[in-house]
Tab-separated table of C-alpha atoms and ligand atoms in Angstrom:
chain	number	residue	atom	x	y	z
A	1	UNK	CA	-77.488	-20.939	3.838
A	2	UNK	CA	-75.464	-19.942	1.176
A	3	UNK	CA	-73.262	-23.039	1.701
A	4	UNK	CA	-76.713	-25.082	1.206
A	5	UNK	CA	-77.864	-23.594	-1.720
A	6	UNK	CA	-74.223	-24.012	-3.012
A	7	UNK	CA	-74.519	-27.661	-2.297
A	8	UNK	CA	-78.181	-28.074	-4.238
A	9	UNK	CA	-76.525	-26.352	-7.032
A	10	UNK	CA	-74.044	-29.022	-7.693
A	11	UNK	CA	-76.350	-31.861	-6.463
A	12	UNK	CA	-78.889	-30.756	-9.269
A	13	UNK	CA	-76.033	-30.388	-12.135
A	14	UNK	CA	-75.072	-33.924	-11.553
A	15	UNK	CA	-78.528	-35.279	-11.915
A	16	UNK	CA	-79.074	-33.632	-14.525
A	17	UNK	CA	-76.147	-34.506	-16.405
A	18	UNK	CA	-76.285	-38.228	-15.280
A	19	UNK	CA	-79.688	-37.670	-16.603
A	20	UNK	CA	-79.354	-36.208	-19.921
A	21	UNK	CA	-76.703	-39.226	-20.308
A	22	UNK	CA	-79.310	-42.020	-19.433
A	23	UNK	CA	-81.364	-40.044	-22.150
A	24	UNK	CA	-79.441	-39.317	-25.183
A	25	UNK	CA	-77.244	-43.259	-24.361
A	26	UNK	CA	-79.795	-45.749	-26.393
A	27	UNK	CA	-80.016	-42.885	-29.546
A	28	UNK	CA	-75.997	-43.304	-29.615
A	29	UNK	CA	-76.101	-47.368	-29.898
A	30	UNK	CA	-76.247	-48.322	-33.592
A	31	UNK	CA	-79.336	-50.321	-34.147
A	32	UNK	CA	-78.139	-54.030	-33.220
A	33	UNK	CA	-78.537	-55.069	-37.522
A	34	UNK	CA	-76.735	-52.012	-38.643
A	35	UNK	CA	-73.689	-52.820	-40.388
A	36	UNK	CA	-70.806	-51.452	-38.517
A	37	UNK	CA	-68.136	-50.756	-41.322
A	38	UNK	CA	-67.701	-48.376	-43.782
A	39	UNK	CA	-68.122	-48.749	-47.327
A	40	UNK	CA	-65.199	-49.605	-49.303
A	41	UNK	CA	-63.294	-46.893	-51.007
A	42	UNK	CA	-64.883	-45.119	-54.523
A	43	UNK	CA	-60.959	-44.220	-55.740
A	44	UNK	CA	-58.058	-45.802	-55.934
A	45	UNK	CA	-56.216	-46.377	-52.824
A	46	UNK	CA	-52.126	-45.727	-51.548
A	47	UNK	CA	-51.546	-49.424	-52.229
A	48	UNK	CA	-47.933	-49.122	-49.616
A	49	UNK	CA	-50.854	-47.276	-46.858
A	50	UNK	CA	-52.877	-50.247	-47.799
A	51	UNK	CA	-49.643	-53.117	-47.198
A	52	UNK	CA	-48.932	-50.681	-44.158
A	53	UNK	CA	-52.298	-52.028	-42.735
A	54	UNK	CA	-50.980	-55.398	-42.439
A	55	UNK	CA	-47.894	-54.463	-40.665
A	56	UNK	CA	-47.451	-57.541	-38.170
A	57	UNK	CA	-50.231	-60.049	-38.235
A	58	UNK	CA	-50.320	-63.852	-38.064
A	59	UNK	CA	-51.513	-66.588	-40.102
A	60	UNK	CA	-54.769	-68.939	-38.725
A	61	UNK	CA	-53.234	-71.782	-40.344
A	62	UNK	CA	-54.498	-75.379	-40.218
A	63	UNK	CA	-58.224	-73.994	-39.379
A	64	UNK	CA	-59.712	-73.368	-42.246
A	65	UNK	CA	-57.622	-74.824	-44.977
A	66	UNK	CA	-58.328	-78.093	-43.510
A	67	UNK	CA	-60.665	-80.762	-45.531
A	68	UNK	CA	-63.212	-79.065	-42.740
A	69	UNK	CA	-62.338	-76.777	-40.195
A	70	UNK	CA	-61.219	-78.562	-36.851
A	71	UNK	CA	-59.779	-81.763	-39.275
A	72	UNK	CA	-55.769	-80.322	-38.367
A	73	UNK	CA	-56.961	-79.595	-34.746
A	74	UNK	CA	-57.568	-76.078	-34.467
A	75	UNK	CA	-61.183	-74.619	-34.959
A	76	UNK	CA	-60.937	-70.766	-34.684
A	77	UNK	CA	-62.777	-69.356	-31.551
A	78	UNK	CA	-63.490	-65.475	-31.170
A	79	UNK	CA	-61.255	-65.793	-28.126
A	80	UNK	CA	-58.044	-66.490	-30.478
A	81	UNK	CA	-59.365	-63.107	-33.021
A	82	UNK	CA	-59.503	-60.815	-29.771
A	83	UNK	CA	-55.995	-62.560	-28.394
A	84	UNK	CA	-54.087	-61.645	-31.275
A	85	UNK	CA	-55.780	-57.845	-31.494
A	86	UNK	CA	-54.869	-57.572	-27.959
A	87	UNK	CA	-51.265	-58.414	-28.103
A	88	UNK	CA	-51.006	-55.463	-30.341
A	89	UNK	CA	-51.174	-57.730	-34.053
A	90	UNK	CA	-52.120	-55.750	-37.035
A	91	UNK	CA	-53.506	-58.179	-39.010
A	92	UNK	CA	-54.803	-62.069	-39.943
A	93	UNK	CA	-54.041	-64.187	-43.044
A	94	UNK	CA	-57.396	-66.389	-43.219
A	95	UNK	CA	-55.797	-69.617	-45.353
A	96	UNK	CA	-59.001	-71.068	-46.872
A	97	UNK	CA	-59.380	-74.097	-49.258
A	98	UNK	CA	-62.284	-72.973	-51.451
A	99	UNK	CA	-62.422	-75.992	-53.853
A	100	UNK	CA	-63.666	-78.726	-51.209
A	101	UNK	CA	-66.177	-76.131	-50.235
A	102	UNK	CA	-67.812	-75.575	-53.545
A	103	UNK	CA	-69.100	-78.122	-56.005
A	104	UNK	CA	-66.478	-79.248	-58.737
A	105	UNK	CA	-68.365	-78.700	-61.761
A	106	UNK	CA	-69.484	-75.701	-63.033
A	107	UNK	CA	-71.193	-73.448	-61.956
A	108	UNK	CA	-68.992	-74.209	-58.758
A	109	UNK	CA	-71.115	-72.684	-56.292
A	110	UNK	CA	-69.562	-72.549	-53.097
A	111	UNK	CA	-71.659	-73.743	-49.673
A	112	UNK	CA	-73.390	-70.599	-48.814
A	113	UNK	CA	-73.307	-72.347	-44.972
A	114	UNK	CA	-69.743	-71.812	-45.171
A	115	UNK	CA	-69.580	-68.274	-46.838
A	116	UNK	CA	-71.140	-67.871	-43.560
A	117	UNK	CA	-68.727	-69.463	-41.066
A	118	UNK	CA	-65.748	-67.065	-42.984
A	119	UNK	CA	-68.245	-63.681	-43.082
A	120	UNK	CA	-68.239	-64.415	-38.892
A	121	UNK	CA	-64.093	-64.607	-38.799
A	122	UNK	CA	-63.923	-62.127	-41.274
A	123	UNK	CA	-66.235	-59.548	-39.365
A	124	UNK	CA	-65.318	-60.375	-36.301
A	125	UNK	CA	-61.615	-59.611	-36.905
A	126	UNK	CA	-62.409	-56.226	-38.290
A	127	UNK	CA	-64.435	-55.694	-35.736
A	128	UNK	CA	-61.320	-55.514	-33.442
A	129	UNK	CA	-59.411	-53.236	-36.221
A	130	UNK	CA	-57.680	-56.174	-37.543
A	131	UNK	CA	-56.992	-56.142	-41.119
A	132	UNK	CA	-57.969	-59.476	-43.019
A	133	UNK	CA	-56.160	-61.412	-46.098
A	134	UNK	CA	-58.351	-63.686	-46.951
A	135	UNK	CA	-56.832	-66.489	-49.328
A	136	UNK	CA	-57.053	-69.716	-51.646
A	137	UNK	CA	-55.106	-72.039	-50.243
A	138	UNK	CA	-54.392	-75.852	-51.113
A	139	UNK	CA	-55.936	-75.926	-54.821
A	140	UNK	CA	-53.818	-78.930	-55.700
A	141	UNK	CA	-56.094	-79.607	-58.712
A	142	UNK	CA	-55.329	-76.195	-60.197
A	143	UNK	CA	-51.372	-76.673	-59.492
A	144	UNK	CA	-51.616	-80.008	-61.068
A	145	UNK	CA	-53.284	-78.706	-64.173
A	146	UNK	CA	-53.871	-75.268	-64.665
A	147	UNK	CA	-55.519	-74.850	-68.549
A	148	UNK	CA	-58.564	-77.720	-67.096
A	149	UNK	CA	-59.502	-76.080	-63.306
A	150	UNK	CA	-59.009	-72.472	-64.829
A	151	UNK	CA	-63.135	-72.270	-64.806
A	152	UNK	CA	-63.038	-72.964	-61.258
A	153	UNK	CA	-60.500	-70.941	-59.758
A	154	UNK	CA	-62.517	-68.062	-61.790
A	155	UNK	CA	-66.149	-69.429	-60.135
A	156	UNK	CA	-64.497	-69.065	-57.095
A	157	UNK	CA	-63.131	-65.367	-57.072
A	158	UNK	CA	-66.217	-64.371	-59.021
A	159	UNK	CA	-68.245	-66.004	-56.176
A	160	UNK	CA	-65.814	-64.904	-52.978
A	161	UNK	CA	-65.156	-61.270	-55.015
A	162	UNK	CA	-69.260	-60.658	-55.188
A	163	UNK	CA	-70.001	-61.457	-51.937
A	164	UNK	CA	-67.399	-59.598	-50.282
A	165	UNK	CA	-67.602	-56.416	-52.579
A	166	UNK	CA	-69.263	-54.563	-49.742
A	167	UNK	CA	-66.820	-55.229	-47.677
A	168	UNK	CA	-64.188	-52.396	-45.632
A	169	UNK	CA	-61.058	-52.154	-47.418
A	170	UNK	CA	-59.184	-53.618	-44.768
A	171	UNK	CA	-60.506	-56.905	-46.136
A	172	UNK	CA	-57.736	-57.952	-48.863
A	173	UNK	CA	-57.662	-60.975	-51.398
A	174	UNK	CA	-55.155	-63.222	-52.292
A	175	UNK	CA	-55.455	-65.162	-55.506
A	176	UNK	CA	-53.519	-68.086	-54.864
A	177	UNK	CA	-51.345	-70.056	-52.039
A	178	UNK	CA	-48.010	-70.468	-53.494
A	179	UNK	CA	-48.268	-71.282	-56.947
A	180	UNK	CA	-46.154	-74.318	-57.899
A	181	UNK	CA	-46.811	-77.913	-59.906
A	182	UNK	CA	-47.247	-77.044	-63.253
A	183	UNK	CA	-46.707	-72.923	-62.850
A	184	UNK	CA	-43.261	-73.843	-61.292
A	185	UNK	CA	-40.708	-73.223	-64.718
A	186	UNK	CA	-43.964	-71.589	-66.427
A	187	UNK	CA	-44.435	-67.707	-65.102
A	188	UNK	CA	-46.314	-66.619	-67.924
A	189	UNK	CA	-49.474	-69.459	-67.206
A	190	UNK	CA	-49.576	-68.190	-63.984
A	191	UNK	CA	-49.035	-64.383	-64.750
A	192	UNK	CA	-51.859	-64.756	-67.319
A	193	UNK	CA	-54.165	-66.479	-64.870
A	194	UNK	CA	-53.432	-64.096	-61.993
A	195	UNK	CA	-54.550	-61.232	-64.498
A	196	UNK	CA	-57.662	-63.049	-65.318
A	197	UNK	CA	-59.034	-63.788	-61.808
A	198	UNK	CA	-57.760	-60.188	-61.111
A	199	UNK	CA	-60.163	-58.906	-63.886
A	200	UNK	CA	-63.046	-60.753	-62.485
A	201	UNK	CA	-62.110	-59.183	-58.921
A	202	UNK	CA	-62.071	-55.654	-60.817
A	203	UNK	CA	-65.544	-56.171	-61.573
A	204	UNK	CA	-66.793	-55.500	-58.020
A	205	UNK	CA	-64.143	-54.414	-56.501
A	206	UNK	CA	-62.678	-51.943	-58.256
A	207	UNK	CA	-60.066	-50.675	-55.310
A	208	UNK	CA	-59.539	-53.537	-52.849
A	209	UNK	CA	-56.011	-54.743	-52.576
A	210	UNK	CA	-55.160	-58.186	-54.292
A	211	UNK	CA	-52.429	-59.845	-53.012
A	212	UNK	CA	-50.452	-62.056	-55.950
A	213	UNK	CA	-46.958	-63.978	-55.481
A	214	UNK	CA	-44.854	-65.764	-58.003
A	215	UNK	CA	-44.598	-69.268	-58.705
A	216	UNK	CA	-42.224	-71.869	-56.940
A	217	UNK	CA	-44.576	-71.896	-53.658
A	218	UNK	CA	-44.411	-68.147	-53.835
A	219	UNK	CA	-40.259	-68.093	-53.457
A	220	UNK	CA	-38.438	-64.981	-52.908
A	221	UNK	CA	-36.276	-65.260	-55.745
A	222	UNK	CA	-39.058	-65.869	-58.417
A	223	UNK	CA	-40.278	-62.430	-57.735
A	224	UNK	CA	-38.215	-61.084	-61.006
A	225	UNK	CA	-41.004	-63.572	-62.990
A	226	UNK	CA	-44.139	-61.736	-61.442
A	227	UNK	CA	-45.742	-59.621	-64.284
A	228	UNK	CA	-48.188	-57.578	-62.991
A	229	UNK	CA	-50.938	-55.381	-64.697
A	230	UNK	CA	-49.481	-52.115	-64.882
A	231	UNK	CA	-52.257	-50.085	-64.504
A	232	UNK	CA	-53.749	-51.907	-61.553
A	233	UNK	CA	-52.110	-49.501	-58.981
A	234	UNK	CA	-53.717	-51.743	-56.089
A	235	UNK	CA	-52.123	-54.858	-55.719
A	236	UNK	CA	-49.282	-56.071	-53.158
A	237	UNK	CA	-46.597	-58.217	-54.035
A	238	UNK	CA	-46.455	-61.073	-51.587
A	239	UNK	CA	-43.554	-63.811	-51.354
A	240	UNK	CA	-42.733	-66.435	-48.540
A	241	UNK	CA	-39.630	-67.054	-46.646
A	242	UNK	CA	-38.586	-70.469	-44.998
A	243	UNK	CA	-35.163	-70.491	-45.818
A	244	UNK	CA	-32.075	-72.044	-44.544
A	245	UNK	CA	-35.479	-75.384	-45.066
A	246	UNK	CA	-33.442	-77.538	-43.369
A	247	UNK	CA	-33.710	-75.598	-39.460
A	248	UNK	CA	-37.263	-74.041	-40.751
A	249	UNK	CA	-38.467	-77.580	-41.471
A	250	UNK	CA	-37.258	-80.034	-39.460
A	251	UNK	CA	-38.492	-83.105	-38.813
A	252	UNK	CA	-41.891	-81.777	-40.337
A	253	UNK	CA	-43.514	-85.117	-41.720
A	254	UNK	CA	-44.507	-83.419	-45.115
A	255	UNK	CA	-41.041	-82.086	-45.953
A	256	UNK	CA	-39.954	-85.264	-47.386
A	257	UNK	CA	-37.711	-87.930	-45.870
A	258	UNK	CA	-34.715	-86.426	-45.259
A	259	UNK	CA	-36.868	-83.853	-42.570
A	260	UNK	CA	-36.095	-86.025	-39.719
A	261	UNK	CA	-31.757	-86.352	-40.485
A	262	UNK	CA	-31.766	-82.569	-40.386
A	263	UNK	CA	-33.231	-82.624	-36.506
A	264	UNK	CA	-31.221	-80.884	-34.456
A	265	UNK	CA	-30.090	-78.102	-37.010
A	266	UNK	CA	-29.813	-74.708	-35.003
A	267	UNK	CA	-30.196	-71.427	-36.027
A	268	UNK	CA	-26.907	-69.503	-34.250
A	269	UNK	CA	-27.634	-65.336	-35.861
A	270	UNK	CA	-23.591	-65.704	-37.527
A	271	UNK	CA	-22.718	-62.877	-39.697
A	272	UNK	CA	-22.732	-65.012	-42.533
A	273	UNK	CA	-26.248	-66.505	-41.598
A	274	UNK	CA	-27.866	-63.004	-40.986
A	275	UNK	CA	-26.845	-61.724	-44.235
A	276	UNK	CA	-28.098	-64.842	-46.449
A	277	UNK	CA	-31.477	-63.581	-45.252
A	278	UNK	CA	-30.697	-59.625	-45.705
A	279	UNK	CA	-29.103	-60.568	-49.215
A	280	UNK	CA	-32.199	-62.446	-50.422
A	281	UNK	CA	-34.485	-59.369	-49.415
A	282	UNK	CA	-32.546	-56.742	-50.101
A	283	UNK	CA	-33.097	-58.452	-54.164
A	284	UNK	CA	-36.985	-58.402	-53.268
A	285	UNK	CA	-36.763	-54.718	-52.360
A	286	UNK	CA	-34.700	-53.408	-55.758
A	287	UNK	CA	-37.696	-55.244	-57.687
A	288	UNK	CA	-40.126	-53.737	-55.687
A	289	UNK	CA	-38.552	-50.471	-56.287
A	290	UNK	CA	-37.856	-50.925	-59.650
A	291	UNK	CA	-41.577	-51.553	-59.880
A	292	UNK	CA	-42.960	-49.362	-57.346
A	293	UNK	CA	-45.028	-52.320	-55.329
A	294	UNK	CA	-45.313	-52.882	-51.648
A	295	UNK	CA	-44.101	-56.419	-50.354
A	296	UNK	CA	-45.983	-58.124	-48.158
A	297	UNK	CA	-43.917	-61.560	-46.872
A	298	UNK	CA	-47.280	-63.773	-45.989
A	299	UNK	CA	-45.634	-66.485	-44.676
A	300	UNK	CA	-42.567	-67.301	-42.128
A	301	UNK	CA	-42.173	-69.936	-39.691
A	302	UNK	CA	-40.248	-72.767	-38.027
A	303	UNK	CA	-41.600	-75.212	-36.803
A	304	UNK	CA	-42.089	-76.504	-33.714
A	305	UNK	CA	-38.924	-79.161	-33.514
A	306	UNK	CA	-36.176	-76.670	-34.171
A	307	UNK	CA	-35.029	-75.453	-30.908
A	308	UNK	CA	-36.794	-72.456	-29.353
A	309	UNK	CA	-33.838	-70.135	-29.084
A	310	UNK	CA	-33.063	-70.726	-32.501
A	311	UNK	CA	-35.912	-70.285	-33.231
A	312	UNK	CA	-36.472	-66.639	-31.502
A	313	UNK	CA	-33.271	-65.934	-33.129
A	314	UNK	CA	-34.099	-66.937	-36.592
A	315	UNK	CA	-37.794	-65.308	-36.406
A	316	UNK	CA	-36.810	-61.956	-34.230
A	317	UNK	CA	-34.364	-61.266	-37.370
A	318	UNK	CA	-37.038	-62.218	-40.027
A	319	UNK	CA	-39.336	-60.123	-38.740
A	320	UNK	CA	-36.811	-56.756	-38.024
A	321	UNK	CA	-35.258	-57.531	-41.022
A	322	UNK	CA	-38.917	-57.132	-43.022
A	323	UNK	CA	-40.054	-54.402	-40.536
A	324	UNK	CA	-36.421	-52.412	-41.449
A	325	UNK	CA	-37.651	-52.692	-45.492
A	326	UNK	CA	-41.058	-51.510	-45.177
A	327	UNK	CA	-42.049	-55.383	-45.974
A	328	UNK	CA	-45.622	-56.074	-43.945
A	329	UNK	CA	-45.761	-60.147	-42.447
A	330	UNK	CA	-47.760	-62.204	-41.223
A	331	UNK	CA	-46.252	-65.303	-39.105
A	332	UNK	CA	-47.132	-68.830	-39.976
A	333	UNK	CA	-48.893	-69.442	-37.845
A	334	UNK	CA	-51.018	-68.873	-34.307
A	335	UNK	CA	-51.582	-72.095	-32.823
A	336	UNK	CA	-50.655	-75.453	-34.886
A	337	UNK	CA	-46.907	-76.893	-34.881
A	338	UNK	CA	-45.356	-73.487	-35.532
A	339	UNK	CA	-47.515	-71.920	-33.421
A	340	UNK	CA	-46.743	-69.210	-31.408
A	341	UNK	CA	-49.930	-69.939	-29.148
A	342	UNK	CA	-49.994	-72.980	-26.498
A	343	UNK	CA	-53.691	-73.863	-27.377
A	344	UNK	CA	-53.642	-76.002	-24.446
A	345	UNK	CA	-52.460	-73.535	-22.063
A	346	UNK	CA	-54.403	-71.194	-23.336
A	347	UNK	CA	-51.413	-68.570	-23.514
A	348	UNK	CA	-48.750	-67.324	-25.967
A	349	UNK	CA	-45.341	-68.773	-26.065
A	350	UNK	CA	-43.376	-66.092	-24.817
A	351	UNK	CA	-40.393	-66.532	-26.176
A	352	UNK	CA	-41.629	-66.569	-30.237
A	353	UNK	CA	-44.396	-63.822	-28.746
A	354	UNK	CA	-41.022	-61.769	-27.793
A	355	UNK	CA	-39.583	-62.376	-31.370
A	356	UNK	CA	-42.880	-61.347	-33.050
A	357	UNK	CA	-43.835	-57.971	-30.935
A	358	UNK	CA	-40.453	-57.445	-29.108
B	401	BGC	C1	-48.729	-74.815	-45.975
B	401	BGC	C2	-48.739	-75.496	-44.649
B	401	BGC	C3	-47.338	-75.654	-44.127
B	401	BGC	C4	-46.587	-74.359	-44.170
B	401	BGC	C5	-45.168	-74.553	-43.804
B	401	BGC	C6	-48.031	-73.507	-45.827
B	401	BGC	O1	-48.123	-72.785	-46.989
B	401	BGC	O2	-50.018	-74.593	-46.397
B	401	BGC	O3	-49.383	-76.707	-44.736
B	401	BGC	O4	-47.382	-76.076	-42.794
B	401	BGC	O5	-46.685	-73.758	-45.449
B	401	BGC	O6	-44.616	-75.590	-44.533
């Protein structure tokens, strides 16, 4: 008897806690509109906590700073997002190319369509805890004359900067893809125009991190020309890195002529060719210092011709050698020609995979 009544007891506590579960489970789901991220920050924010954030993420190149998304080949799918949160990434750089997406005279209003295509990325990647750079890539009118497309890079950040204001703070903007043409030799155009868009971004977002690199298609050793706003205590110095060119860019058809002689270059890990890399950052790092900015290297990559143990070599030390200086990255890129994702296969390349997250 008492055995029986022993055995009701726990019957009836697990229906009744399997019970109160099925009752109190649909007031825990969020209403299926509710927005699921917090509001961004109301005070400034640790800007190196902030860079920290990005820690090792990759770039979706060739998506979305095609003409139109799908023109290079690769049209992002929520599969790729929850790949790269899975394999343990911190972070995406979203290249975009905002001026064929918005009209060319003022008032430069970008396709709201596509503002919607980028909110779906951009959500869905913080979604999965990923933190988001989202950037301005390929403005080849602005590099080729600054003082005439300054309206529209401003449209565009005042556009992209209001419609994003609500967004978490792991959503980050970066002013401009490697500044070159006619800022290359000519900081202080650039500096100035950074600080303008920046004050535009201020407006509505008063503490999200901007992302700004120097001129010379953001090169490591321009950094010294960056003049940043002093007071603006949320901004991340970015730079990138695709140095010794000739193995990084080998026989890549837009590297000029001379890209397909240097097929066959290798990437060995000497002494000497360990430090040329360790030199140039070590420079970065006194600046930033001197300066008290985080550095963020956006960009680092070789592409797919090199061969892939020289390529492990060459992106394993990148990537430690960042990691070692509290430098965040993001690899260019997922899944084009220096991907480190077999888009056909549907799997990563394990060997670049191994250099990124060893
Ligand atoms: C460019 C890409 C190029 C990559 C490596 C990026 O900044 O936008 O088109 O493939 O650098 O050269």
């Amino acid at each position: 008897m008492f055995k029986f009544i022993l055995y009701m007891l726990v019957v009836l506590t697990i229906a009744c806690a399997s019970c109160r579960q099925k009752t109190t489970e649909p007031e825990q789901q969020p209403p299926e509109d509710e927005w699921p991220f917090d509001p961004p920050s109301t005070e400034p924010l640790d800007a190196f906590e902030m860079n920290a954030k990005i820690g090792r993420g990759l770039n979706f190149g060739n998506a979305l700073e095609a003409p139109a998304e799908g023109d290079w080949g690769i049209v992002i799918r929520d599969e790729y997002i929850q790949a790269i949160a899975d394999a343990g990434f911190n972070s995406i750089r979203l290249p975009i190319t905002w001026p064929t997406r918005s009209q060319s005279t003022a008032p430069f209003t970008i396709d709201s369509q596509f503002f919607q295509r980028v909110d779906h990325i951009v959500e869905t990647a913080l979604a999965l805890g990923l933190t988001v750079v989202l950037n301005n890539h390929h403005f080849d009118e602005l590099n080729e004359n600054p003082q005439e497309h300054r309206n529209w890079l401003l449209a565009l950040w005042e556009q992209i900067s209001g419609h994003y204001s609500d967004y978490p703070d792991e959503l980050f903007f970066e002013i401009l893809n490697e500044p070159h043409g006619a800022f290359n030799n000519n900081a202080a155009i650039w500096n100035q125009l950074a600080r303008d868009a920046l004050a535009l971004i201020r407006k509505t977002n008063p503490y999200r991190m901007v992302v700004i690199g120097p001129i010379s298609w953001n090169a490591i050793d321009r950094i010294p020309t960056l003049d940043l706003p002093e007071e603006d205590r949320c901004l991340i110095a970015t730079f990138h890195y695709y140095s010794p060119f000739q193995f990084t860019h080998q026989g890549a058809s837009w590297a000029g002529d001379d890209a397909n002689s240097w097929l066959g270059t290798p990437w060995m890990g000497s002494p000497n060719e360990r430090k040329a890399i360790t030199d140039a950052f070590d420079t970065a790092v006194a600046w930033a210092q001197q300066h008290t900015r985080p550095l963020y290297l956006g960009e680092f990559g070789a592409y797919e011709k090199a061969d892939d143990n020289s390529r492990y070599r060459w992106t394993d030390h990148v990537a430690r050698s960042c990691e070692k200086r509290g430098i965040s990255w993001t690899y260019w890129e997922f899944g084009a020609g220096f991907g480190v994702y077999d888009r056909d296969k549907n799997e990563w390349r394990p060997l670049l995979l191994k250099a990124l997250m060893p």
